[in-house]
Each structure stands twice: as C-alpha cells, then as structure tokens.
Coordinates of C-alpha atoms in Angstrom, one line a residue:
M1 CA -46.2 -66.6 14.4
S2 CA -46.2 -63.8 17.0
R3 CA -44.2 -60.6 17.0
R4 CA -45.4 -59.5 20.4
P5 CA -42.2 -60.4 22.3
I6 CA -40.2 -58.3 19.9
A7 CA -42.4 -55.2 20.4
R8 CA -42.4 -55.7 24.2
S9 CA -38.7 -56.6 24.8
P10 CA -35.9 -54.0 24.6
D11 CA -33.3 -56.7 24.1
L12 CA -35.1 -58.1 21.0
Q13 CA -35.7 -54.7 19.7
R14 CA -32.0 -53.9 19.9
L15 CA -31.2 -57.1 18.0
R16 CA -33.6 -55.9 15.2
Q17 CA -32.2 -52.4 15.3
D18 CA -28.7 -53.9 14.9
G19 CA -29.9 -55.4 11.6
Y20 CA -30.3 -59.1 12.6
D21 CA -33.1 -61.1 10.8
L22 CA -35.0 -62.3 13.9
E23 CA -38.4 -64.0 14.3
C24 CA -40.3 -65.3 17.3
K25 CA -42.2 -68.5 16.8
G26 CA -44.1 -69.4 20.0
A27 CA -41.6 -69.3 22.8
Y28 CA -38.5 -69.6 20.5
L29 CA -36.3 -66.9 19.1
L30 CA -34.8 -67.5 15.7
I31 CA -32.0 -65.4 14.2
K32 CA -31.5 -66.2 10.5
D33 CA -28.7 -65.7 7.9
I34 CA -25.8 -66.2 10.4
P35 CA -22.7 -66.7 8.3
Y36 CA -20.4 -69.6 9.2
A37 CA -17.6 -71.6 7.8
N38 CA -18.1 -75.3 7.0
A39 CA -15.5 -78.1 6.9
Q40 CA -14.6 -77.2 3.3
R41 CA -14.0 -73.5 4.4
Q42 CA -17.1 -72.5 2.4
I43 CA -19.3 -69.7 3.7
K44 CA -22.8 -70.9 4.5
R45 CA -25.7 -69.4 6.3
G46 CA -27.5 -70.9 9.3
I47 CA -30.1 -70.2 11.9
L48 CA -29.4 -69.7 15.6
I49 CA -32.3 -70.6 18.0
S50 CA -33.0 -70.0 21.6
G51 CA -35.9 -70.7 23.9
L52 CA -37.4 -67.6 25.4
E53 CA -38.2 -66.9 29.1
L54 CA -41.3 -64.6 29.0
A55 CA -43.5 -62.7 31.4
D56 CA -46.5 -61.1 29.9
D57 CA -44.9 -61.9 26.5
A58 CA -41.8 -59.8 27.3
T59 CA -38.4 -61.4 27.7
K60 CA -36.9 -62.1 31.1
K61 CA -33.2 -62.8 31.9
P62 CA -32.3 -66.1 30.2
E63 CA -32.3 -69.0 32.5
T64 CA -30.2 -71.3 30.3
H65 CA -27.0 -70.7 28.2
V66 CA -28.0 -73.4 25.6
T67 CA -28.8 -72.5 22.0
Y68 CA -29.7 -74.6 18.9
W69 CA -28.5 -74.4 15.4
T70 CA -29.9 -75.2 11.9
G71 CA -27.3 -75.9 9.3
E72 CA -24.0 -77.7 9.0
H73 CA -21.8 -77.7 12.1
P74 CA -19.8 -74.4 12.2
C75 CA -16.1 -74.8 11.8
L76 CA -13.0 -72.7 12.4
S77 CA -11.5 -70.7 9.6
T78 CA -9.1 -73.6 9.1
G79 CA -12.0 -76.0 8.4
A80 CA -11.6 -77.8 11.8
K81 CA -14.8 -78.4 13.7
M82 CA -15.7 -75.7 16.3
T83 CA -15.7 -77.8 19.5
S84 CA -15.7 -74.9 22.0
I85 CA -19.5 -74.7 21.9
E86 CA -20.2 -78.3 20.8
N87 CA -22.9 -80.2 22.7
G88 CA -23.6 -83.9 22.1
S89 CA -27.4 -83.6 21.8
P90 CA -29.1 -85.1 18.7
A91 CA -31.2 -83.2 16.1
Q92 CA -34.5 -82.0 17.5
S93 CA -37.9 -80.8 16.2
F94 CA -39.6 -78.1 18.3
G95 CA -42.8 -77.7 16.3
D96 CA -44.0 -74.8 14.1
G97 CA -41.5 -75.9 11.5
I98 CA -38.5 -75.3 13.8
Q99 CA -35.8 -77.9 13.3
A100 CA -32.4 -77.9 15.1
D101 CA -29.5 -79.9 13.8
F102 CA -27.2 -79.2 16.7
T103 CA -27.2 -78.0 20.3
F104 CA -24.6 -75.5 21.5
S105 CA -23.4 -74.7 24.9
A106 CA -21.4 -71.6 25.8
K107 CA -21.7 -71.1 29.5
A108 CA -22.0 -67.6 30.7
D109 CA -24.3 -65.4 32.9
Y110 CA -26.1 -63.7 30.1
R111 CA -27.8 -60.4 30.9
D112 CA -30.5 -60.6 28.3
Y113 CA -31.1 -62.2 24.9
H114 CA -29.1 -59.5 23.0
H115 CA -26.1 -60.5 25.1
K116 CA -26.7 -64.2 24.7
M117 CA -27.3 -64.3 20.9
T118 CA -24.6 -61.8 19.9
T119 CA -22.1 -63.8 21.9
Y120 CA -22.9 -67.0 19.9
I121 CA -23.1 -65.1 16.7
E122 CA -19.7 -63.5 17.2
R123 CA -18.1 -66.9 17.9
I124 CA -19.7 -68.5 14.8
S125 CA -19.5 -65.7 12.2
G126 CA -16.1 -64.5 13.4
E127 CA -14.5 -67.5 11.9
A128 CA -16.4 -66.9 8.6
R129 CA -15.1 -63.3 8.5
M130 CA -11.5 -64.6 8.7
I131 CA -12.2 -66.3 5.4
D132 CA -14.3 -63.4 3.9
P133 CA -14.2 -60.1 5.8
S134 CA -17.3 -58.9 4.0
V135 CA -19.8 -61.4 5.5
T136 CA -22.1 -60.3 8.3
A137 CA -25.1 -61.5 10.2
M138 CA -26.5 -58.0 10.2
T139 CA -28.5 -58.3 6.9
H140 CA -31.1 -55.5 7.7
P141 CA -34.1 -57.4 6.2
V142 CA -37.4 -55.7 5.4
H143 CA -39.9 -56.7 8.1
L144 CA -43.4 -57.2 7.1
A145 CA -46.3 -57.0 9.4
G146 CA -46.6 -60.4 11.1
E147 CA -49.6 -62.4 12.1
E148 CA -50.3 -62.5 15.8
E149 CA -50.8 -65.7 17.8
T150 CA -54.4 -66.6 17.2
L151 CA -55.0 -69.5 19.5
F152 CA -53.6 -68.5 22.9
N153 CA -53.9 -65.0 24.2
Y154 CA -50.3 -65.3 25.5
I155 CA -47.4 -67.5 24.3
D156 CA -47.1 -71.1 25.5
T157 CA -43.7 -71.0 27.2
A158 CA -44.3 -74.3 29.1
S159 CA -43.9 -76.4 25.9
A160 CA -40.8 -74.6 24.9
R161 CA -39.1 -75.2 28.3
V162 CA -39.3 -78.9 27.7
N163 CA -39.2 -78.9 23.9
V164 CA -42.5 -80.7 23.3
G165 CA -43.8 -78.3 20.6
A166 CA -43.5 -81.0 17.9
L167 CA -45.7 -83.3 19.9
N168 CA -48.2 -80.5 20.5
E169 CA -48.7 -80.2 16.8
K170 CA -50.3 -83.6 16.7
L171 CA -53.3 -81.9 18.4
A172 CA -53.3 -78.7 16.5
R173 CA -56.0 -79.2 13.9
L174 CA -58.4 -81.3 15.9
R175 CA -62.0 -80.4 16.7
V176 CA -63.1 -81.9 20.0
A177 CA -66.5 -81.9 21.9
I178 CA -67.2 -82.3 25.6
V179 CA -70.7 -83.4 26.5
G180 CA -71.5 -82.6 30.1
L181 CA -69.6 -79.8 32.0
G182 CA -70.1 -81.0 35.5
G183 CA -67.2 -82.0 37.6
T184 CA -65.3 -84.4 35.3
G185 CA -66.2 -82.5 32.1
A186 CA -64.9 -79.2 33.5
Y187 CA -61.6 -80.8 34.3
V188 CA -61.4 -82.4 30.8
L189 CA -61.8 -78.8 29.5
D190 CA -59.1 -77.5 31.9
F191 CA -56.6 -80.0 30.5
L192 CA -57.6 -79.7 26.9
A193 CA -57.6 -75.9 26.9
K194 CA -53.9 -75.9 27.6
T195 CA -53.2 -77.8 24.4
R196 CA -53.2 -76.6 20.8
I197 CA -56.5 -78.2 19.9
A198 CA -58.1 -75.9 17.4
E199 CA -61.7 -76.1 18.6
I200 CA -63.2 -77.3 21.9
H201 CA -67.0 -77.4 21.8
L202 CA -69.0 -77.5 25.1
F203 CA -72.5 -79.1 25.3
D204 CA -74.6 -78.8 28.5
G205 CA -77.9 -77.2 29.2
D206 CA -77.5 -76.9 33.0
V207 CA -76.8 -73.7 35.0
F208 CA -73.5 -73.3 36.8
E209 CA -74.7 -73.4 40.5
Q210 CA -73.1 -73.3 43.9
H211 CA -72.6 -77.0 44.3
N212 CA -70.8 -77.1 40.9
A213 CA -68.1 -74.8 42.2
F214 CA -67.0 -77.3 44.8
R215 CA -66.2 -80.0 42.2
A216 CA -64.7 -78.0 39.4
P217 CA -61.4 -76.4 38.6
G218 CA -60.4 -73.0 39.9
A219 CA -62.4 -70.7 42.3
A220 CA -65.7 -69.3 41.2
S221 CA -66.6 -66.0 42.7
I222 CA -69.9 -65.1 44.3
G223 CA -70.5 -62.9 41.3
D224 CA -70.1 -65.9 39.1
L225 CA -72.7 -67.8 41.0
R226 CA -75.1 -64.9 41.1
A227 CA -74.9 -64.5 37.3
H228 CA -76.7 -67.9 36.9
S229 CA -74.9 -68.5 33.6
T230 CA -75.1 -71.9 31.9
K231 CA -72.1 -74.1 32.6
V232 CA -70.9 -73.9 29.1
Q233 CA -71.2 -70.1 29.0
Y234 CA -69.4 -69.8 32.3
W235 CA -66.5 -72.1 31.3
A236 CA -66.2 -70.6 27.8
R237 CA -65.8 -67.2 29.5
V238 CA -63.2 -68.5 32.0
Y239 CA -61.0 -70.2 29.5
G240 CA -61.6 -67.5 26.9
E241 CA -59.2 -65.5 29.1
M242 CA -56.5 -67.9 27.9
R243 CA -57.3 -68.9 24.4
A244 CA -59.7 -68.8 21.4
G245 CA -61.6 -71.7 19.9
I246 CA -63.9 -72.6 22.8
V247 CA -67.5 -72.7 21.7
A248 CA -70.4 -72.9 24.0
H249 CA -73.6 -74.8 23.1
P250 CA -76.1 -74.2 26.0
R251 CA -78.3 -77.2 25.4
F252 CA -78.7 -80.9 26.2
L253 CA -78.2 -83.5 23.6
D254 CA -80.3 -86.5 22.8
S255 CA -81.5 -88.4 19.7
S256 CA -83.2 -85.3 18.4
N257 CA -80.0 -83.3 18.1
A258 CA -77.1 -85.7 18.5
S259 CA -76.3 -85.0 14.8
E260 CA -74.6 -81.8 16.1
L261 CA -71.7 -84.1 17.1
Q262 CA -71.1 -85.0 13.4
G263 CA -67.6 -83.9 12.2
F264 CA -65.8 -83.9 15.5
D265 CA -62.5 -85.8 15.7
Y266 CA -63.1 -87.0 19.3
V267 CA -65.9 -86.6 21.8
F268 CA -65.7 -86.8 25.6
L269 CA -68.9 -88.1 27.2
C270 CA -68.9 -86.7 30.8
M271 CA -72.6 -86.9 31.5
D272 CA -74.8 -88.8 33.9
S273 CA -76.2 -92.1 32.8
S274 CA -79.6 -91.7 31.1
Q275 CA -81.6 -92.7 28.1
A276 CA -80.2 -89.6 26.3
K277 CA -76.7 -90.9 26.9
R278 CA -77.7 -94.2 25.3
E279 CA -79.0 -92.3 22.3
I280 CA -75.8 -90.2 22.0
V281 CA -73.6 -93.3 22.1
A282 CA -75.7 -94.9 19.4
A283 CA -75.3 -91.8 17.2
L284 CA -71.5 -91.6 17.7
E285 CA -71.1 -95.2 16.8
Q286 CA -73.2 -94.7 13.7
M287 CA -71.0 -91.6 12.8
G288 CA -67.8 -93.6 13.3
T289 CA -66.6 -91.0 15.8
P290 CA -64.1 -92.1 18.6
F291 CA -65.4 -91.2 22.0
I292 CA -64.2 -91.5 25.6
E293 CA -66.8 -92.0 28.3
T294 CA -66.2 -91.2 32.0
G295 CA -68.1 -92.3 35.1
M296 CA -67.7 -93.1 38.7
G297 CA -69.6 -95.2 41.2
V298 CA -69.1 -94.2 44.8
L299 CA -70.9 -95.6 47.8
R300 CA -70.9 -94.6 51.5
N301 CA -70.2 -97.7 53.6
D302 CA -69.2 -97.8 57.3
D303 CA -68.9 -94.0 57.4
Q304 CA -66.3 -94.1 54.5
L305 CA -66.5 -93.8 50.7
R306 CA -65.5 -96.6 48.4
G307 CA -66.0 -97.3 44.8
L308 CA -64.4 -96.8 41.4
V309 CA -63.6 -94.3 38.7
R310 CA -64.1 -95.6 35.2
V311 CA -63.0 -94.5 31.7
V312 CA -64.1 -96.3 28.6
T313 CA -62.6 -95.7 25.1
S314 CA -64.7 -96.5 22.1
T315 CA -63.2 -96.4 18.7
P316 CA -64.4 -98.0 15.4
Q317 CA -61.9 -100.8 16.3
T318 CA -63.1 -101.4 19.9
R319 CA -66.9 -100.9 19.7
N320 CA -67.8 -104.4 20.7
Q321 CA -65.3 -104.6 23.6
A322 CA -66.1 -101.1 24.9
R323 CA -69.9 -101.1 24.8
P324 CA -70.6 -103.5 27.7
H325 CA -68.6 -101.2 30.0
I326 CA -70.5 -98.0 29.3
S327 CA -73.0 -97.2 32.1
F328 CA -76.5 -96.5 31.0
A329 CA -78.1 -96.9 34.4
D330 CA -80.9 -94.3 34.8
G331 CA -81.6 -94.8 38.5
N332 CA -84.7 -96.9 37.9
G333 CA -85.0 -100.2 39.7
A334 CA -82.6 -101.5 42.3
E335 CA -80.0 -99.1 43.6
N336 CA -76.6 -99.7 42.2
E337 CA -73.2 -98.0 42.4
Y338 CA -74.0 -95.7 39.5
S339 CA -77.3 -94.3 40.9
T340 CA -75.9 -92.6 44.0
N341 CA -74.2 -89.9 42.0
I342 CA -71.7 -89.1 44.8
Q343 CA -69.0 -87.0 43.1
I344 CA -65.8 -85.8 44.9
V345 CA -63.6 -83.2 43.2
E346 CA -60.4 -85.2 43.3
L347 CA -62.2 -88.2 41.7
N348 CA -63.6 -85.9 39.0
A349 CA -60.0 -84.7 38.3
L350 CA -58.7 -88.2 38.3
A351 CA -61.3 -89.4 35.8
A352 CA -60.6 -86.4 33.6
S353 CA -56.8 -87.1 33.8
I354 CA -57.2 -90.7 32.8
A355 CA -59.5 -89.7 29.9
V356 CA -57.2 -87.0 28.6
I357 CA -54.2 -89.2 28.8
R358 CA -56.1 -91.9 26.9
F359 CA -57.0 -89.3 24.3
K360 CA -53.4 -88.2 23.9
K361 CA -52.4 -91.8 23.4
L362 CA -54.9 -92.1 20.6
V363 CA -53.4 -89.1 18.8
G364 CA -49.8 -90.3 19.3
F365 CA -48.7 -87.8 22.0
Y366 CA -48.0 -90.5 24.6
A367 CA -46.7 -94.0 23.9
D368 CA -49.3 -96.8 24.2
S369 CA -48.4 -100.4 24.7
C370 CA -51.8 -101.4 26.2
H371 CA -54.4 -99.9 23.8
D372 CA -57.0 -100.1 26.6
Y373 CA -60.7 -99.8 26.0
R374 CA -61.5 -99.8 29.7
C375 CA -59.6 -98.3 32.6
G376 CA -60.8 -98.5 36.2
Y377 CA -59.4 -97.1 39.5
S378 CA -60.5 -98.7 42.8
I379 CA -60.5 -96.3 45.7
S380 CA -60.1 -98.8 48.5
A381 CA -57.5 -101.0 46.7
N382 CA -55.7 -98.0 45.2
E383 CA -55.3 -100.0 42.0
I384 CA -55.7 -99.1 38.3
V385 CA -56.8 -102.0 36.1
A386 CA -56.9 -101.6 32.3
E387 CA -58.2 -104.0 29.7
G388 CA -56.7 -103.6 26.2
V389 CA -56.8 -105.3 22.8

C-alpha cells in the first residue's frame, strides 16, 4: 500500500484529521468503518471507495462523482432501501483485495475528495444516526507507518481509471526474461514495464548504438549514445525511472549459459536467428519453460518493402506445432527473407504488441478462443493469420 497521496494531498490530510479511517491502495481511496442502517434497521459498518485522480501522487479535482461500497446496501432509518444514490452496476473487484458490492452515484461538482467523500458519508451515516445518535464514521484510528509502493515509483492511475486492477494481479508475481533488446525486444520491455510483473530480466551483450535509437521506444539523447552503455544497462536505467524489478544481464546467451533462464515463468526471444538461438530454444524446451519468439522477414522489391512479421508461441502443450515455425536461419547459403535483417520501427512495435498480447492471453488477462502457436502479419496484404490448436 502507499501512503504518499495522503501526505501530499491537503484534502486527504483533512479527512484524516477529521478522524476518518482512510487508506490509499494504489489509485483508490478507502474510508472504513462507515456506519449505516441495513434493511433490519441494524447498525452495520461499511467501506466507501473512490478512484483517485493524481498528479505526482497528489490528488487533483475529482473527475467522476461515482463511488463504490463494500457491505450491505445502505438503507433509510425506516429500513427502506436508499435509492437516491443507487446505481445498477454489479459487484466488482479492483485488485489489491479491494472488493465493491455496490456502485453509488450522487451527482455533484465536487471540489476535492474531502468534499466528495464527506457528502456520501453524511448521506449514508446520517440515516444510521437517526436510529442511534452515538454512531459516527470519525473513529480516530491509530495510524501505523505504512509500506510504500515498492514496484512503481509513482502510482498506476491508468488501471484505476478503467478498473482493471484485478486483472493486473494475474501478472503480479511473474518473473519474465527478454533475450535480445534490439528493436522488438525494447518494445516488449516498454509494454511489460507498465504491468505489475515482479521481475523483468534483460539479456543482451550488445552496446546501445546510434542505429538502435531509430527503431526503439522513446528518444535517446546524444549523451545516451556517447555513453556507449550496453543495451540492457541503457534500458534498465530508462525504465528504472518508472519502476523497480528490471534486472540487466549484459551478456549473450548460448548453450554455455542458457541455464540462466531456468526458473523464469515466461521468456521472450527477440534475437536474430543464429546457432545460439537454436541452443537457447533447445534449453527452454528441456526446462519446460513457455516462450514467445518474434521475427520478421522484410525484402525490398520494386522500390518498396514487403514481407511479414511473425510471432511463435511455444508452450509444453504446443512444442511440436510451434517448432517448425521458429526461424533458425543464420545467413549461410541462399539468401532468404530472414537473412536481410531489414527492421522498421513500426514493425518492431507490431511484433512486440502481438507477442505481449499473446503472453497476456496465456496468463488469462485477455480472452483466448484461438490458442494460436503462430501468428503472422503480411505487410502487402495487410492480413493477420493465426494458427491455433
């Protein structure tokens, strides 16, 4: 949990000073021990929840009037259901153990979160006080020092805005490796770094050079290029501004050290075709590790580029189907579509997008009715073809 928004936000500090039992979990505000009347005119205690709009982990003016509630549906002092704030939305899970049984809607132009939350609290607990005048939501709890958010350097408000926190938890304890941090691998990192994956390990022995900047996320500075950092050290530094858990391994992998991939939940292979790649694939298959391999074959023809982007997913259940589609061409012999090594930034990003979507299907984030082991995009036909089991 994070207490940073409370320390940085006058409206949340005022709620605490008033005596409310509040907690921030990610980008949600929870106020606990709110007294309410149920249908039997009994006094119960519930939790009022609101998403938070934040800038630099400090609250902004609320953009929505909606709140959520954990507990029975509040009633009037007569026992009749309180319909003035009722909303027909179903129960929801927001992740981090936050469960909402009901959604409330009391439309108003709220100045801040003190205004918003106390308005709801007064409506709900006011009915309870008509039954027992002694009850109050201002319980003045003892506040212990809280743990700070340890993964992200600032709170993920994007997930809270669309309530996908529970889905993000499916990735939270995973350890993932990316082998190859050229164009596609860097975009895979860009996408994964914004999830709650616990650890992302980067393997590549190359230096981040000028040509890499033109097929990678973001905008490298001249100073970045002059530093001659390895790719993995450069990218670990870039995304270390956002989160923890990114580990750089500045070396190439082959049969001599592929055992370093032991213990990862998933591996992304974003490396050029080579004998080393063949050895890594063999090692991953022996380990029983699911992996996603990316590649592209682009040719110049009639002063235009044509070709394909390819993503292969190999799991213990699809080894035999996936293996024939993995490219091991090493450039020897006749020229083929995998030996030209033409890479264009949008195709790198597309390959990474398909790979990460496939990964998120494997962990249950996205629905999957195809279970594809191969996905290919044709540039000239503008078609995506997938083969599944």
